[in-house]
Short mmCIF file of C-alpha atoms in Angstrom, two decimals:
data_model
loop_
_atom_site.label_atom_id
_atom_site.label_comp_id
_atom_site.label_asym_id
_atom_site.label_seq_id
_atom_site.Cartn_x
_atom_site.Cartn_y
_atom_site.Cartn_z
CA MET A 107 -5.14 56.77 -38.96
CA GLU A 108 -1.95 57.63 -40.87
CA GLU A 109 -2.33 61.31 -39.90
CA MET A 110 -2.65 60.42 -36.14
CA ASN A 111 0.53 58.21 -36.30
CA THR A 112 2.33 61.04 -38.06
CA GLU A 113 1.34 63.38 -35.19
CA ASN A 114 2.41 60.85 -32.57
CA ASN A 115 5.84 60.37 -34.23
CA TRP A 116 6.31 64.14 -34.32
CA ARG A 117 5.51 64.45 -30.59
CA GLU A 118 8.00 61.76 -29.78
CA GLU A 119 10.68 63.54 -31.79
CA GLN A 120 10.40 66.66 -29.68
CA ASN A 121 12.71 67.08 -26.83
CA PHE A 122 10.28 68.24 -24.10
CA THR A 123 11.70 69.17 -20.71
CA LEU A 124 9.44 69.66 -17.64
CA VAL A 125 11.07 71.86 -15.01
CA VAL A 126 9.58 71.36 -11.45
CA ARG A 127 10.53 71.66 -7.90
CA LYS A 128 12.72 68.93 -6.36
CA PRO A 129 11.30 65.42 -5.53
CA CYS A 130 10.42 64.49 -1.90
CA PHE A 131 7.93 62.36 0.10
CA GLY A 132 8.43 59.57 -2.44
CA LEU A 133 7.04 61.64 -5.36
CA PRO A 134 8.79 63.02 -8.41
CA THR A 135 7.83 66.47 -7.14
CA ALA A 136 5.64 67.35 -4.17
CA CYS A 137 4.80 70.80 -5.37
CA PRO A 138 1.02 71.35 -5.58
CA SER A 139 1.52 73.30 -8.85
CA CYS A 140 4.04 70.86 -10.37
CA LEU A 141 2.69 67.41 -9.57
CA PRO A 142 -0.69 67.92 -11.51
CA LEU A 143 1.26 68.98 -14.65
CA TYR A 144 3.57 65.95 -14.29
CA LEU A 145 0.58 63.61 -14.07
CA TYR A 146 -1.25 65.41 -16.95
CA LEU A 147 1.77 64.76 -19.27
CA LYS A 148 1.88 61.10 -18.14
CA PHE A 149 -1.87 60.69 -18.81
CA ALA A 150 -1.41 62.32 -22.16
CA GLN A 151 1.53 59.99 -22.97
CA LEU A 152 3.70 62.86 -23.90
CA PRO A 153 7.41 61.90 -23.60
CA PHE A 154 9.51 64.37 -21.52
CA HIS A 155 12.55 64.68 -19.44
CA LEU A 156 12.30 65.86 -15.91
CA ASP A 157 14.55 68.62 -14.58
CA PHE A 158 14.61 70.49 -11.32
CA CYS A 159 15.01 74.16 -10.49
CA SER A 160 15.95 75.19 -6.85
CA ILE A 161 17.86 78.42 -7.49
CA TYR A 162 14.66 80.51 -7.35
CA PRO A 163 12.29 78.73 -4.98
CA ASP A 164 9.41 81.24 -4.91
CA SER A 165 9.25 81.86 -8.63
CA ASP A 166 5.69 81.63 -9.92
CA GLN A 167 7.01 80.63 -13.40
CA ILE A 168 7.63 77.07 -12.05
CA PRO A 169 6.55 74.65 -13.37
CA TYR A 170 7.28 75.17 -16.99
CA ILE A 171 7.80 73.01 -20.04
CA GLU A 172 10.11 73.72 -22.98
CA SER A 173 11.22 72.24 -26.30
CA GLY A 174 13.48 74.09 -28.73
CA ASP A 175 12.10 77.64 -28.90
CA TYR A 176 8.78 76.75 -27.24
CA VAL A 177 8.19 77.46 -23.64
CA ALA A 178 5.04 77.51 -21.50
CA TYR A 179 5.08 78.99 -17.99
CA ASN A 180 2.92 78.39 -14.95
CA ASN A 181 2.03 82.11 -14.61
CA GLU A 182 0.95 82.73 -18.25
CA ASN A 183 -2.13 81.98 -20.35
CA GLY A 184 -3.92 80.23 -17.51
CA GLY A 185 -1.12 77.79 -16.73
CA VAL A 186 0.95 75.20 -18.63
CA ILE A 187 -1.96 72.79 -19.11
CA GLU A 188 -4.10 75.42 -20.67
CA SER A 189 -1.18 76.46 -22.95
CA LEU A 190 -0.52 72.89 -24.03
CA LYS A 191 -4.23 72.47 -24.95
CA LYS A 192 -4.44 75.78 -26.77
CA ASP A 193 -1.13 75.10 -28.74
CA GLY A 194 -2.41 71.65 -29.82
CA ILE A 195 0.29 69.70 -28.00
CA ALA A 196 -1.69 67.71 -25.41
CA ASP A 197 -5.47 68.07 -24.88
CA LEU A 198 -7.21 65.61 -22.65
CA ASP A 199 -10.28 67.75 -22.20
CA ALA A 200 -11.56 68.26 -25.74
CA GLU A 201 -14.61 66.08 -25.16
CA PHE A 202 -15.46 67.37 -21.78
CA LYS A 203 -15.41 71.12 -22.29
CA SER A 204 -19.19 71.32 -22.81
CA VAL A 205 -20.13 68.84 -20.04
CA PRO A 206 -21.66 70.76 -17.12
CA GLU A 207 -20.87 68.12 -14.51
CA TRP A 208 -17.16 67.98 -15.60
CA ILE A 209 -16.92 71.85 -15.50
CA SER A 210 -18.42 71.93 -11.96
CA THR A 211 -16.23 69.14 -10.71
CA LYS A 212 -13.00 70.75 -12.10
CA ALA A 213 -14.02 74.03 -10.37
CA MET A 214 -14.61 72.28 -7.03
CA VAL A 215 -11.34 70.37 -7.15
CA SER A 216 -9.41 73.48 -8.22
CA SER A 217 -10.96 75.83 -5.70
CA TRP A 218 -12.19 73.96 -2.61
CA LEU A 219 -9.50 71.28 -2.55
CA GLY A 220 -6.81 73.75 -3.76
CA ASP A 221 -7.59 76.04 -0.90
CA ALA A 222 -7.50 73.15 1.53
CA ILE A 223 -4.04 71.92 0.65
CA MET A 224 -2.70 75.42 0.68
CA TYR A 225 -4.24 76.01 4.14
CA GLU A 226 -2.69 72.84 5.57
CA LEU A 227 0.71 73.48 4.07
CA TRP A 228 1.06 77.18 5.10
CA VAL A 229 -1.41 77.89 7.92
CA GLY A 230 -2.70 74.79 9.69
CA SER A 231 0.67 73.16 10.40
CA ASP A 232 4.17 73.83 11.61
CA GLY A 233 5.30 74.26 8.05
CA SER A 234 7.71 71.34 7.95
CA SER A 235 6.09 69.89 4.83
CA ALA A 236 6.10 73.16 2.99
CA LYS A 237 9.71 73.86 3.88
CA LYS A 238 10.79 70.48 2.53
CA ILE A 239 8.85 71.11 -0.64
CA TYR A 240 9.97 74.64 -1.37
CA TYR A 241 13.19 75.50 0.53
CA PRO A 242 15.15 72.34 1.23
CA ASP A 243 18.44 73.85 0.09
CA LEU A 244 18.16 77.12 1.91
CA PRO A 245 19.59 78.00 5.34
CA TRP A 246 17.15 77.71 8.26
CA PRO A 247 16.70 81.50 8.89
CA ILE A 248 15.97 82.24 5.22
CA GLY A 249 13.51 79.38 4.99
CA LYS A 250 11.83 80.50 8.21
CA VAL A 251 11.23 84.02 6.77
CA LEU A 252 10.11 82.77 3.40
CA PHE A 253 7.58 80.42 5.09
CA TRP A 254 6.35 83.36 7.29
CA LYS A 255 5.86 85.62 4.25
CA GLN A 256 4.10 82.94 2.22
CA SER A 257 1.80 82.09 5.13
CA GLN A 258 0.79 85.67 5.30
CA THR A 259 0.13 85.75 1.53
CA VAL A 260 -2.00 82.57 1.79
CA MET A 261 -4.01 83.95 4.72
CA LEU A 262 -4.68 87.06 2.69
CA GLN A 263 -5.82 85.00 -0.37
CA LEU A 264 -8.16 82.90 1.79
CA GLY A 265 -9.49 85.90 3.66
CA ILE A 266 -8.31 84.81 7.03
CA THR A 267 -8.00 87.26 9.84
CA LYS A 268 -7.55 86.96 13.62
CA ASP A 269 -11.24 87.52 14.08
CA ASN A 270 -12.46 84.88 11.65
CA ALA A 271 -9.62 82.29 11.78
CA GLU A 272 -11.72 79.49 13.48
CA GLN A 273 -14.70 80.06 11.16
CA LYS A 274 -12.55 79.97 8.08
CA GLU A 275 -10.79 76.81 9.16
CA GLU A 276 -14.09 75.10 9.77
CA GLU A 277 -15.41 76.28 6.33
CA ILE A 278 -12.32 75.11 4.47
CA TYR A 279 -12.43 71.60 6.08
CA ASN A 280 -16.21 71.19 5.56
CA ARG A 281 -15.85 72.07 1.89
CA ALA A 282 -13.01 69.56 1.50
CA LYS A 283 -15.15 66.80 3.23
CA ILE A 284 -18.08 67.62 0.89
CA ALA A 285 -15.73 67.41 -2.06
CA TYR A 286 -14.26 64.02 -1.01
CA GLU A 287 -17.76 62.67 -0.59
CA ALA A 288 -18.93 63.88 -4.02
CA LEU A 289 -15.74 62.68 -5.79
CA SER A 290 -15.99 59.28 -4.03
CA ASN A 291 -19.53 58.91 -5.26
CA ARG A 292 -18.58 60.11 -8.71
CA LEU A 293 -15.59 57.76 -9.05
CA GLY A 294 -17.25 54.63 -7.68
CA GLU A 295 -15.09 51.61 -8.72
CA GLU A 296 -13.97 53.19 -11.99
CA ASP A 297 -10.37 54.11 -12.88
CA PHE A 298 -11.10 57.68 -13.77
CA LEU A 299 -13.71 60.39 -12.87
CA PHE A 300 -15.31 60.77 -16.20
CA GLU A 301 -16.09 58.26 -19.02
CA ASN A 302 -13.39 55.99 -17.57
CA ARG A 303 -10.57 57.95 -19.29
CA PRO A 304 -8.19 60.58 -17.94
CA SER A 305 -8.68 64.33 -18.10
CA SER A 306 -7.08 67.31 -16.39
CA VAL A 307 -9.53 66.80 -13.44
CA ASP A 308 -7.92 63.47 -12.75
CA ALA A 309 -4.50 64.92 -12.92
CA ILE A 310 -5.36 67.73 -10.43
CA PHE A 311 -7.29 65.58 -8.07
CA LEU A 312 -4.85 62.68 -8.15
CA ALA A 313 -2.01 65.09 -7.30
CA HIS A 314 -4.03 66.39 -4.36
CA VAL A 315 -4.65 62.88 -3.05
CA LEU A 316 -1.09 61.83 -3.34
CA LEU A 317 0.14 64.93 -1.54
CA ILE A 318 -2.36 64.48 1.25
CA LEU A 319 -1.39 60.85 1.76
CA GLN A 320 2.34 61.24 1.49
CA ALA A 321 3.31 64.82 2.36
CA LEU A 322 1.09 65.64 5.27
CA PRO A 323 1.50 64.23 8.82
CA GLU A 324 -0.87 61.59 10.33
CA THR A 325 -2.52 64.34 12.40
CA SER A 326 -3.67 66.24 9.30
CA VAL A 327 -7.49 66.81 9.24
CA LEU A 328 -7.57 66.41 5.41
CA ARG A 329 -5.62 63.10 5.60
CA ASN A 330 -8.09 61.62 8.09
CA ALA A 331 -11.06 62.89 6.02
CA LEU A 332 -9.66 61.35 2.89
CA LEU A 333 -8.92 58.03 4.45
CA GLU A 334 -12.61 57.67 5.09
CA HIS A 335 -13.13 56.94 1.43
CA GLY A 336 -11.32 53.75 0.50
CA ASN A 337 -12.02 53.94 -3.21
CA LEU A 338 -10.20 57.33 -3.43
CA VAL A 339 -7.16 55.87 -1.68
CA LYS A 340 -7.21 52.84 -4.06
CA TYR A 341 -7.51 55.18 -6.95
CA ALA A 342 -4.42 57.07 -5.89
CA GLU A 343 -2.42 53.90 -5.22
CA LYS A 344 -3.28 52.45 -8.55
CA HIS A 345 -2.25 55.45 -10.65
CA LYS A 346 0.73 56.09 -8.56
CA MET A 347 1.97 52.67 -9.41
CA GLU A 348 1.16 53.03 -13.11
CA GLN A 349 2.20 56.56 -13.72
CA ILE A 350 5.02 57.15 -11.20
CA GLU A 351 6.56 53.79 -10.18
CA ALA A 352 6.03 51.47 -13.15
CA GLY A 353 7.81 51.31 -16.46
CA SER A 354 11.37 51.97 -17.50
CA SER A 355 11.28 52.82 -21.18
CA SER A 356 12.57 56.24 -22.30
CA SER A 357 9.34 56.86 -24.19
CA SER A 358 7.18 57.02 -21.09
CA VAL A 359 9.51 57.57 -18.10
CA PRO A 360 11.27 60.84 -17.62
CA GLN A 361 14.99 61.10 -16.98
CA PHE A 362 15.69 62.39 -13.58
CA GLN A 363 18.59 64.71 -12.87
CA SER A 364 20.09 65.42 -9.41
CA GLY A 365 21.18 68.88 -10.00
CA PRO A 366 19.14 72.08 -10.71
CA SER A 367 17.77 72.84 -14.15
CA SER A 368 20.32 73.29 -16.85
CA SER A 369 18.10 75.63 -18.64
CA ALA A 370 16.37 78.76 -17.30
CA PRO A 371 12.98 80.03 -18.37
CA ARG A 372 13.01 81.84 -21.66
CA LYS A 373 10.52 83.39 -23.94
CA GLY A 374 9.49 81.63 -27.16
CA PRO A 375 7.06 82.28 -29.98
CA SER A 376 3.36 82.57 -29.03
CA ASN A 377 2.30 79.87 -31.53
CA TRP A 378 3.53 76.29 -31.67
CA SER A 379 5.33 75.53 -34.84
CA SER A 380 3.83 72.67 -36.87
CA LYS A 381 7.24 71.39 -38.03
CA PRO A 382 9.85 69.93 -35.74
CA LYS A 383 13.01 72.00 -35.35
CA SER A 384 16.47 70.61 -34.82
CA LYS A 385 17.95 71.77 -31.56
CA SER A 386 21.41 73.19 -31.88
CA LYS A 387 23.79 74.79 -29.35
CA ARG A 388 23.02 78.51 -28.93
CA GLU A 389 23.96 81.46 -26.91
CA LYS A 390 22.02 82.38 -23.79
CA THR A 391 19.01 84.58 -24.43
CA LYS A 392 18.42 87.91 -22.71
CA GLU A 393 15.70 86.31 -20.49
CA GLU A 394 18.06 83.53 -19.44
CA LYS A 395 20.80 85.99 -18.46
CA THR A 396 18.13 88.06 -16.55
CA PHE A 397 16.85 85.06 -14.76
CA ARG A 398 20.33 83.84 -13.69
CA LYS A 399 21.23 87.40 -12.55
CA ARG A 400 18.13 87.57 -10.37
CA ALA A 401 19.04 84.14 -8.92
CA LYS A 402 22.47 85.44 -7.80
CA TYR A 403 20.81 88.22 -5.85
CA PHE A 404 18.08 86.00 -4.29
CA VAL A 405 20.07 84.75 -1.34
CA VAL A 406 21.41 88.27 -0.61
CA ALA A 407 17.82 89.61 -0.68
CA GLN A 408 16.59 87.00 1.57
CA LEU A 409 19.40 87.55 4.15
CA VAL A 410 18.48 91.19 4.23
CA SER A 411 14.92 90.09 4.93
CA VAL A 412 16.07 87.93 7.82
CA LEU A 413 18.01 90.78 9.31
CA LEU A 414 15.06 93.14 9.11
CA PHE A 415 12.79 90.54 10.52
CA LEU A 416 15.08 89.82 13.56
CA THR A 417 15.54 93.55 14.08
CA PHE A 418 11.81 94.15 14.13
CA MET A 419 11.23 91.22 16.53
CA ASN A 420 13.94 92.48 18.86
CA ARG A 421 12.47 96.01 18.97
CA SER A 422 9.05 94.53 19.70
CA ASP A 423 10.41 92.60 22.59
CA ASP A 424 12.16 95.68 24.00
CA GLU A 425 8.93 97.66 23.83
CA VAL A 426 7.09 94.88 25.68
CA GLU A 427 9.59 94.88 28.50
CA LEU A 428 9.49 98.62 28.89
CA ASP A 429 5.64 98.45 29.15
CA ASP A 430 6.00 95.81 31.84
CA ASP A 431 8.37 97.86 33.84
CA ASP A 432 6.00 100.80 33.74
CA GLY A 433 3.12 98.62 34.87
CA TYR A 434 4.86 97.55 38.00
CA GLY A 435 6.18 100.89 39.04
CA TYR A 436 3.54 101.80 41.67
CA ASP A 437 2.96 98.40 43.30
CA ASP A 438 5.50 98.93 46.17
#
């Protein structure tokens, strides 16, 4: 017991900072990659400060968590949650790793429901929700091009083409409905999906439900399918109140900042140090300087993309007009 208390005191002494995309739709962050991590840290009762990064909106390093020389990125080692578990910082899944049903449920939530939310954000809608989540501070033309580029990427990832678009859409929605039914039966009237205590599956699924209910329009197919399961809606509302809305102590509630992150991603040691380190003022690392330099060129690069995109579209329109003129040349 004394050893456990010592570990808890050590965790509280660390100055953890979670860097995510900006808040919107009444959520601390509406990014499908960031919100599950936020909820995982809350379930793990790991104190942290919340910070926002908007200077590089399409970075796959976001979200990331840092403390002193330690940093864990979204695009490394299977993601931040896996890094936290491996490094012994926060592991909610230790007792579930050998449970077949837990493993299959996590796979279903991560794949079927993960595909469904990405489809609705980037392919099955007008993109208004995605733009508010990822590009709220960018000029409209740049946001338009970035949305188009990402929608093409998502279609490629999901294997969607012009020939199979309707079939793929039906398949994605059918899988999501099956998943909702299975998860509704699994949850019942309990507070969590397994053994009435939180795991990473709860963090991932809860984030999905909150995004569906708050970030997608009333016409959303996923939203209407989810609303058929009252216990899932109740589950989301309960945990939203407890983990996002309730509480005011600094040990459990992150401190929100209105500006972008004051610290850029940086490399740290591969292993977590067992002793706390005092954080002192230091010079910017090479990785920080590189990150900020890339950020300066980001807007310029996207402006070039806009110009190329508009040029391509104008040329396409001209070719269509020429073809139309040729087609009517012999009707007189």
